[in-house]
Amino acid sequence: MGLSEVFADPQVIDQEMVLSRDHPGHGDVRMLGFPIKFAEAPCRLRLPAPEIGGDTNAVLRELGYSAEEIAGMREAGVV
């Protein structure tokens, strides 16, 4: 069985194991659905996945690095 057959399987479709999301700059993106389903607290896609490194500055700021330190890391090729 190939991937196209897996993703066309009625059980995979019924269990919403493949989700589509419009992504800015990439158009319609298909991704794996949530493996666990909660009847009273359903999982939902809120945001598309960020670009690679798209959240780096926010994560580093949250870890306590200053803008100058982050700029230094970028200049040094660390991030």
Backbone as XML, in Angstrom:
<?xml version="1.0"?>
<chain id="A" units="angstrom">
  <residue number="1" name="MET">
    <atom name="N" x="0.846" y="-1.176" z="0.000"/>
    <atom name="CA" x="0.000" y="0.000" z="0.000"/>
    <atom name="C" x="0.893" y="1.240" z="0.000"/>
  </residue>
  <residue number="2" name="GLY">
    <atom name="N" x="0.630" y="2.169" z="-0.921"/>
    <atom name="CA" x="1.394" y="3.406" z="-1.005"/>
    <atom name="C" x="0.743" y="4.530" z="-0.210"/>
  </residue>
  <residue number="3" name="LEU">
    <atom name="N" x="1.450" y="5.654" z="-0.091"/>
    <atom name="CA" x="0.930" y="6.786" z="0.669"/>
    <atom name="C" x="-0.385" y="7.307" z="0.102"/>
  </residue>
  <residue number="4" name="SER">
    <atom name="N" x="-0.520" y="7.357" z="-1.201"/>
    <atom name="CA" x="-1.761" y="7.860" z="-1.785"/>
    <atom name="C" x="-2.939" y="6.985" z="-1.368"/>
  </residue>
  <residue number="5" name="GLU">
    <atom name="N" x="-2.701" y="5.676" z="-1.267"/>
    <atom name="CA" x="-3.760" y="4.769" z="-0.821"/>
    <atom name="C" x="-4.063" y="4.953" z="0.670"/>
  </residue>
  <residue number="6" name="VAL">
    <atom name="N" x="-3.025" y="5.163" z="1.453"/>
    <atom name="CA" x="-3.221" y="5.379" z="2.886"/>
    <atom name="C" x="-4.074" y="6.623" z="3.103"/>
  </residue>
  <residue number="7" name="PHE">
    <atom name="N" x="-3.717" y="7.723" z="2.434"/>
    <atom name="CA" x="-4.436" y="8.977" z="2.651"/>
    <atom name="C" x="-5.837" y="8.968" z="2.050"/>
  </residue>
  <residue number="8" name="ALA">
    <atom name="N" x="-6.130" y="8.034" z="1.159"/>
    <atom name="CA" x="-7.468" y="7.900" z="0.579"/>
    <atom name="C" x="-8.328" y="6.897" z="1.346"/>
  </residue>
  <residue number="9" name="ASP">
    <atom name="N" x="-7.764" y="6.231" z="2.342"/>
    <atom name="CA" x="-8.497" y="5.227" z="3.104"/>
    <atom name="C" x="-9.672" y="5.880" z="3.845"/>
  </residue>
  <residue number="10" name="PRO">
    <atom name="N" x="-10.852" y="5.282" z="3.776"/>
    <atom name="CA" x="-12.028" y="5.862" z="4.440"/>
    <atom name="C" x="-11.839" y="6.096" z="5.942"/>
  </residue>
  <residue number="11" name="GLN">
    <atom name="N" x="-11.124" y="5.226" z="6.622"/>
    <atom name="CA" x="-10.897" y="5.400" z="8.067"/>
    <atom name="C" x="-10.015" y="6.616" z="8.333"/>
  </residue>
  <residue number="12" name="VAL">
    <atom name="N" x="-8.986" y="6.801" z="7.524"/>
    <atom name="CA" x="-8.096" y="7.956" z="7.671"/>
    <atom name="C" x="-8.890" y="9.240" z="7.443"/>
  </residue>
  <residue number="13" name="ILE">
    <atom name="N" x="-9.729" y="9.237" z="6.430"/>
    <atom name="CA" x="-10.552" y="10.414" z="6.125"/>
    <atom name="C" x="-11.559" y="10.659" z="7.241"/>
  </residue>
  <residue number="14" name="ASP">
    <atom name="N" x="-12.260" y="9.616" z="7.679"/>
    <atom name="CA" x="-13.289" y="9.759" z="8.711"/>
    <atom name="C" x="-12.710" y="10.251" z="10.032"/>
  </residue>
  <residue number="15" name="GLN">
    <atom name="N" x="-11.505" y="9.807" z="10.357"/>
    <atom name="CA" x="-10.868" y="10.217" z="11.614"/>
    <atom name="C" x="-10.109" y="11.548" z="11.493"/>
  </residue>
  <residue number="16" name="GLU">
    <atom name="N" x="-10.234" y="12.191" z="10.331"/>
    <atom name="CA" x="-9.581" y="13.482" z="10.070"/>
    <atom name="C" x="-8.088" y="13.431" z="10.388"/>
  </residue>
  <residue number="17" name="MET">
    <atom name="N" x="-7.428" y="12.402" z="9.867"/>
    <atom name="CA" x="-6.006" y="12.251" z="10.114"/>
    <atom name="C" x="-5.143" y="13.015" z="9.122"/>
  </residue>
  <residue number="18" name="VAL">
    <atom name="N" x="-5.762" y="13.665" z="8.160"/>
    <atom name="CA" x="-5.063" y="14.569" z="7.254"/>
    <atom name="C" x="-5.835" y="15.879" z="7.261"/>
  </residue>
  <residue number="19" name="LEU">
    <atom name="N" x="-5.158" y="16.951" z="7.624"/>
    <atom name="CA" x="-5.777" y="18.262" z="7.676"/>
    <atom name="C" x="-5.149" y="19.167" z="6.631"/>
  </residue>
  <residue number="20" name="SER">
    <atom name="N" x="-5.924" y="20.104" z="6.136"/>
    <atom name="CA" x="-5.410" y="21.107" z="5.208"/>
    <atom name="C" x="-5.501" y="22.465" z="5.878"/>
  </residue>
  <residue number="21" name="ARG">
    <atom name="N" x="-4.510" y="23.280" z="5.636"/>
    <atom name="CA" x="-4.482" y="24.617" z="6.226"/>
    <atom name="C" x="-3.882" y="25.564" z="5.214"/>
  </residue>
  <residue number="22" name="ASP">
    <atom name="N" x="-4.500" y="26.717" z="5.040"/>
    <atom name="CA" x="-3.935" y="27.732" z="4.161"/>
    <atom name="C" x="-2.742" y="28.359" z="4.874"/>
  </residue>
  <residue number="23" name="HIS">
    <atom name="N" x="-1.606" y="28.368" z="4.219"/>
    <atom name="CA" x="-0.383" y="28.896" z="4.810"/>
    <atom name="C" x="0.067" y="30.098" z="3.991"/>
  </residue>
  <residue number="24" name="PRO">
    <atom name="N" x="0.284" y="31.237" z="4.643"/>
    <atom name="CA" x="0.758" y="32.410" z="3.898"/>
    <atom name="C" x="2.084" y="32.109" z="3.205"/>
  </residue>
  <residue number="25" name="GLY">
    <atom name="N" x="2.123" y="32.301" z="1.918"/>
    <atom name="CA" x="3.351" y="32.064" z="1.167"/>
    <atom name="C" x="3.497" y="30.649" z="0.638"/>
  </residue>
  <residue number="26" name="HIS">
    <atom name="N" x="2.700" y="29.700" z="1.133"/>
    <atom name="CA" x="2.821" y="28.319" z="0.681"/>
    <atom name="C" x="1.510" y="27.754" z="0.147"/>
  </residue>
  <residue number="27" name="GLY">
    <atom name="N" x="0.424" y="28.483" z="0.308"/>
    <atom name="CA" x="-0.875" y="28.009" z="-0.166"/>
    <atom name="C" x="-1.428" y="26.912" z="0.720"/>
  </residue>
  <residue number="28" name="ASP">
    <atom name="N" x="-2.174" y="26.002" z="0.129"/>
    <atom name="CA" x="-2.800" y="24.916" z="0.870"/>
    <atom name="C" x="-1.748" y="23.881" z="1.260"/>
  </residue>
  <residue number="29" name="VAL">
    <atom name="N" x="-1.612" y="23.638" z="2.548"/>
    <atom name="CA" x="-0.625" y="22.695" z="3.072"/>
    <atom name="C" x="-1.375" y="21.565" z="3.771"/>
  </residue>
  <residue number="30" name="ARG">
    <atom name="N" x="-1.033" y="20.343" z="3.418"/>
    <atom name="CA" x="-1.628" y="19.173" z="4.081"/>
    <atom name="C" x="-0.683" y="18.687" z="5.166"/>
  </residue>
  <residue number="31" name="MET">
    <atom name="N" x="-1.266" y="18.294" z="6.303"/>
    <atom name="CA" x="-0.469" y="17.814" z="7.430"/>
    <atom name="C" x="-1.232" y="16.733" z="8.176"/>
  </residue>
  <residue number="32" name="LEU">
    <atom name="N" x="-0.539" y="16.017" z="9.034"/>
    <atom name="CA" x="-1.174" y="14.975" z="9.824"/>
    <atom name="C" x="-2.131" y="15.590" z="10.829"/>
  </residue>
  <residue number="33" name="GLY">
    <atom name="N" x="-3.242" y="14.905" z="11.042"/>
    <atom name="CA" x="-4.235" y="15.353" z="12.014"/>
    <atom name="C" x="-3.831" y="14.978" z="13.425"/>
  </residue>
  <residue number="34" name="PHE">
    <atom name="N" x="-4.706" y="15.274" z="14.367"/>
    <atom name="CA" x="-4.451" y="14.984" z="15.769"/>
    <atom name="C" x="-4.750" y="13.510" z="16.051"/>
  </residue>
  <residue number="35" name="PRO">
    <atom name="N" x="-3.817" y="12.760" z="16.612"/>
    <atom name="CA" x="-4.024" y="11.328" z="16.821"/>
    <atom name="C" x="-5.003" y="11.011" z="17.948"/>
  </residue>
  <residue number="36" name="ILE">
    <atom name="N" x="-5.185" y="11.938" z="18.871"/>
    <atom name="CA" x="-6.093" y="11.717" z="19.993"/>
    <atom name="C" x="-7.268" y="12.667" z="19.846"/>
  </residue>
  <residue number="37" name="LYS">
    <atom name="N" x="-8.468" y="12.144" z="20.004"/>
    <atom name="CA" x="-9.679" y="12.951" z="19.868"/>
    <atom name="C" x="-10.348" y="13.066" z="21.240"/>
  </residue>
  <residue number="38" name="PHE">
    <atom name="N" x="-10.691" y="14.278" z="21.640"/>
    <atom name="CA" x="-11.388" y="14.539" z="22.891"/>
    <atom name="C" x="-12.775" y="15.062" z="22.568"/>
  </residue>
  <residue number="39" name="ALA">
    <atom name="N" x="-13.803" y="14.375" z="23.028"/>
    <atom name="CA" x="-15.178" y="14.761" z="22.706"/>
    <atom name="C" x="-15.526" y="16.135" z="23.276"/>
  </residue>
  <residue number="40" name="GLU">
    <atom name="N" x="-15.072" y="16.428" z="24.481"/>
    <atom name="CA" x="-15.453" y="17.678" z="25.128"/>
    <atom name="C" x="-14.410" y="18.782" z="24.965"/>
  </residue>
  <residue number="41" name="ALA">
    <atom name="N" x="-13.290" y="18.481" z="24.396"/>
    <atom name="CA" x="-12.249" y="19.487" z="24.166"/>
    <atom name="C" x="-11.545" y="19.157" z="22.855"/>
  </residue>
  <residue number="42" name="PRO">
    <atom name="N" x="-12.232" y="19.367" z="21.725"/>
    <atom name="CA" x="-11.631" y="18.994" z="20.442"/>
    <atom name="C" x="-10.372" y="19.804" z="20.122"/>
  </residue>
  <residue number="43" name="CYS">
    <atom name="N" x="-9.427" y="19.140" z="19.502"/>
    <atom name="CA" x="-8.198" y="19.812" z="19.062"/>
    <atom name="C" x="-8.506" y="20.605" z="17.798"/>
  </residue>
  <residue number="44" name="ARG">
    <atom name="N" x="-7.889" y="21.775" z="17.665"/>
    <atom name="CA" x="-8.084" y="22.613" z="16.482"/>
    <atom name="C" x="-6.748" y="23.211" z="16.057"/>
  </residue>
  <residue number="45" name="LEU">
    <atom name="N" x="-6.586" y="23.352" z="14.755"/>
    <atom name="CA" x="-5.430" y="24.079" z="14.235"/>
    <atom name="C" x="-5.730" y="25.563" z="14.394"/>
  </residue>
  <residue number="46" name="ARG">
    <atom name="N" x="-4.902" y="26.260" z="15.136"/>
    <atom name="CA" x="-5.128" y="27.688" z="15.330"/>
    <atom name="C" x="-4.281" y="28.533" z="14.390"/>
  </residue>
  <residue number="47" name="LEU">
    <atom name="N" x="-3.048" y="28.111" z="14.188"/>
    <atom name="CA" x="-2.119" y="28.875" z="13.362"/>
    <atom name="C" x="-1.366" y="27.930" z="12.439"/>
  </residue>
  <residue number="48" name="PRO">
    <atom name="N" x="-0.974" y="28.411" z="11.280"/>
    <atom name="CA" x="-0.119" y="27.560" z="10.435"/>
    <atom name="C" x="1.267" y="27.448" z="11.059"/>
  </residue>
  <residue number="49" name="ALA">
    <atom name="N" x="2.000" y="26.442" z="10.653"/>
    <atom name="CA" x="3.366" y="26.278" z="11.152"/>
    <atom name="C" x="4.212" y="27.473" z="10.732"/>
  </residue>
  <residue number="50" name="PRO">
    <atom name="N" x="5.091" y="27.938" z="11.597"/>
    <atom name="CA" x="5.948" y="29.067" z="11.235"/>
    <atom name="C" x="7.006" y="28.640" z="10.219"/>
  </residue>
  <residue number="51" name="GLU">
    <atom name="N" x="7.558" y="29.618" z="9.544"/>
    <atom name="CA" x="8.699" y="29.347" z="8.678"/>
    <atom name="C" x="9.845" y="28.842" z="9.560"/>
  </residue>
  <residue number="52" name="ILE">
    <atom name="N" x="10.771" y="28.119" z="8.995"/>
    <atom name="CA" x="11.917" y="27.643" z="9.767"/>
    <atom name="C" x="12.648" y="28.858" z="10.339"/>
  </residue>
  <residue number="53" name="GLY">
    <atom name="N" x="12.789" y="28.877" z="11.642"/>
    <atom name="CA" x="13.453" y="29.985" z="12.322"/>
    <atom name="C" x="12.554" y="31.189" z="12.541"/>
  </residue>
  <residue number="54" name="GLY">
    <atom name="N" x="11.299" y="31.099" z="12.152"/>
    <atom name="CA" x="10.388" y="32.239" z="12.253"/>
    <atom name="C" x="10.119" y="32.703" z="13.670"/>
  </residue>
  <residue number="55" name="ASP">
    <atom name="N" x="10.266" y="31.823" z="14.643"/>
    <atom name="CA" x="10.010" y="32.188" z="16.039"/>
    <atom name="C" x="11.292" y="32.304" z="16.860"/>
  </residue>
  <residue number="56" name="THR">
    <atom name="N" x="12.429" y="32.252" z="16.205"/>
    <atom name="CA" x="13.708" y="32.235" z="16.927"/>
    <atom name="C" x="13.870" y="33.444" z="17.842"/>
  </residue>
  <residue number="57" name="ASN">
    <atom name="N" x="13.622" y="34.636" z="17.310"/>
    <atom name="CA" x="13.797" y="35.839" z="18.141"/>
    <atom name="C" x="12.874" y="35.816" z="19.350"/>
  </residue>
  <residue number="58" name="ALA">
    <atom name="N" x="11.609" y="35.451" z="19.152"/>
    <atom name="CA" x="10.650" y="35.423" z="20.268"/>
    <atom name="C" x="11.081" y="34.409" z="21.326"/>
  </residue>
  <residue number="59" name="VAL">
    <atom name="N" x="11.552" y="33.244" z="20.894"/>
    <atom name="CA" x="11.994" y="32.216" z="21.850"/>
    <atom name="C" x="13.218" y="32.708" z="22.621"/>
  </residue>
  <residue number="60" name="LEU">
    <atom name="N" x="14.161" y="33.291" z="21.926"/>
    <atom name="CA" x="15.365" y="33.780" z="22.605"/>
    <atom name="C" x="15.044" y="34.918" z="23.571"/>
  </residue>
  <residue number="61" name="ARG">
    <atom name="N" x="14.115" y="35.805" z="23.178"/>
    <atom name="CA" x="13.697" y="36.876" z="24.093"/>
    <atom name="C" x="13.045" y="36.273" z="25.340"/>
  </residue>
  <residue number="62" name="GLU">
    <atom name="N" x="12.212" y="35.256" z="25.135"/>
    <atom name="CA" x="11.547" y="34.612" z="26.269"/>
    <atom name="C" x="12.558" y="33.942" z="27.195"/>
  </residue>
  <residue number="63" name="LEU">
    <atom name="N" x="13.671" y="33.501" z="26.635"/>
    <atom name="CA" x="14.733" y="32.890" z="27.439"/>
    <atom name="C" x="15.609" y="33.932" z="28.135"/>
  </residue>
  <residue number="64" name="GLY">
    <atom name="N" x="15.337" y="35.207" z="27.857"/>
    <atom name="CA" x="16.052" y="36.265" z="28.565"/>
    <atom name="C" x="17.167" y="36.946" z="27.790"/>
  </residue>
  <residue number="65" name="TYR">
    <atom name="N" x="17.351" y="36.621" z="26.514"/>
    <atom name="CA" x="18.397" y="37.269" z="25.729"/>
    <atom name="C" x="17.926" y="38.641" z="25.267"/>
  </residue>
  <residue number="66" name="SER">
    <atom name="N" x="18.841" y="39.586" z="25.260"/>
    <atom name="CA" x="18.524" y="40.944" z="24.800"/>
    <atom name="C" x="18.585" y="41.001" z="23.277"/>
  </residue>
  <residue number="67" name="ALA">
    <atom name="N" x="18.063" y="42.083" z="22.714"/>
    <atom name="CA" x="18.106" y="42.271" z="21.263"/>
    <atom name="C" x="19.552" y="42.291" z="20.777"/>
  </residue>
  <residue number="68" name="GLU">
    <atom name="N" x="20.442" y="42.897" z="21.553"/>
    <atom name="CA" x="21.854" y="42.975" z="21.181"/>
    <atom name="C" x="22.499" y="41.583" z="21.186"/>
  </residue>
  <residue number="69" name="GLU">
    <atom name="N" x="22.171" y="40.785" z="22.185"/>
    <atom name="CA" x="22.722" y="39.428" z="22.249"/>
    <atom name="C" x="22.223" y="38.576" z="21.079"/>
  </residue>
  <residue number="70" name="ILE">
    <atom name="N" x="20.949" y="38.731" z="20.746"/>
    <atom name="CA" x="20.381" y="37.977" z="19.622"/>
    <atom name="C" x="21.045" y="38.402" z="18.319"/>
  </residue>
  <residue number="71" name="ALA">
    <atom name="N" x="21.242" y="39.714" z="18.148"/>
    <atom name="CA" x="21.917" y="40.210" z="16.946"/>
    <atom name="C" x="23.334" y="39.646" z="16.871"/>
  </residue>
  <residue number="72" name="GLY">
    <atom name="N" x="24.017" y="39.580" z="18.013"/>
    <atom name="CA" x="25.361" y="39.007" z="18.054"/>
    <atom name="C" x="25.370" y="37.538" z="17.669"/>
  </residue>
  <residue number="73" name="MET">
    <atom name="N" x="24.366" y="36.796" z="18.119"/>
    <atom name="CA" x="24.261" y="35.388" z="17.751"/>
    <atom name="C" x="24.038" y="35.239" z="16.249"/>
  </residue>
  <residue number="74" name="ARG">
    <atom name="N" x="23.211" y="36.120" z="15.680"/>
    <atom name="CA" x="22.968" y="36.076" z="14.232"/>
    <atom name="C" x="24.240" y="36.392" z="13.449"/>
  </residue>
  <residue number="75" name="GLU">
    <atom name="N" x="24.958" y="37.429" z="13.903"/>
    <atom name="CA" x="26.210" y="37.804" z="13.231"/>
    <atom name="C" x="27.249" y="36.692" z="13.306"/>
  </residue>
  <residue number="76" name="ALA">
    <atom name="N" x="27.276" y="35.961" z="14.412"/>
    <atom name="CA" x="28.236" y="34.875" z="14.596"/>
    <atom name="C" x="27.787" y="33.591" z="13.902"/>
  </residue>
  <residue number="77" name="GLY">
    <atom name="N" x="26.549" y="33.579" z="13.362"/>
    <atom name="CA" x="26.045" y="32.392" z="12.693"/>
    <atom name="C" x="25.558" y="31.305" z="13.640"/>
  </residue>
  <residue number="78" name="VAL">
    <atom name="N" x="25.330" y="31.679" z="14.900"/>
    <atom name="CA" x="24.845" y="30.714" z="15.894"/>
    <atom name="C" x="23.388" y="30.382" z="15.621"/>
  </residue>
  <residue number="79" name="VAL">
    <atom name="N" x="22.617" y="31.384" z="15.241"/>
    <atom name="CA" x="21.198" y="31.183" z="14.895"/>
    <atom name="C" x="20.944" y="31.740" z="13.519"/>
  </residue>
</chain>
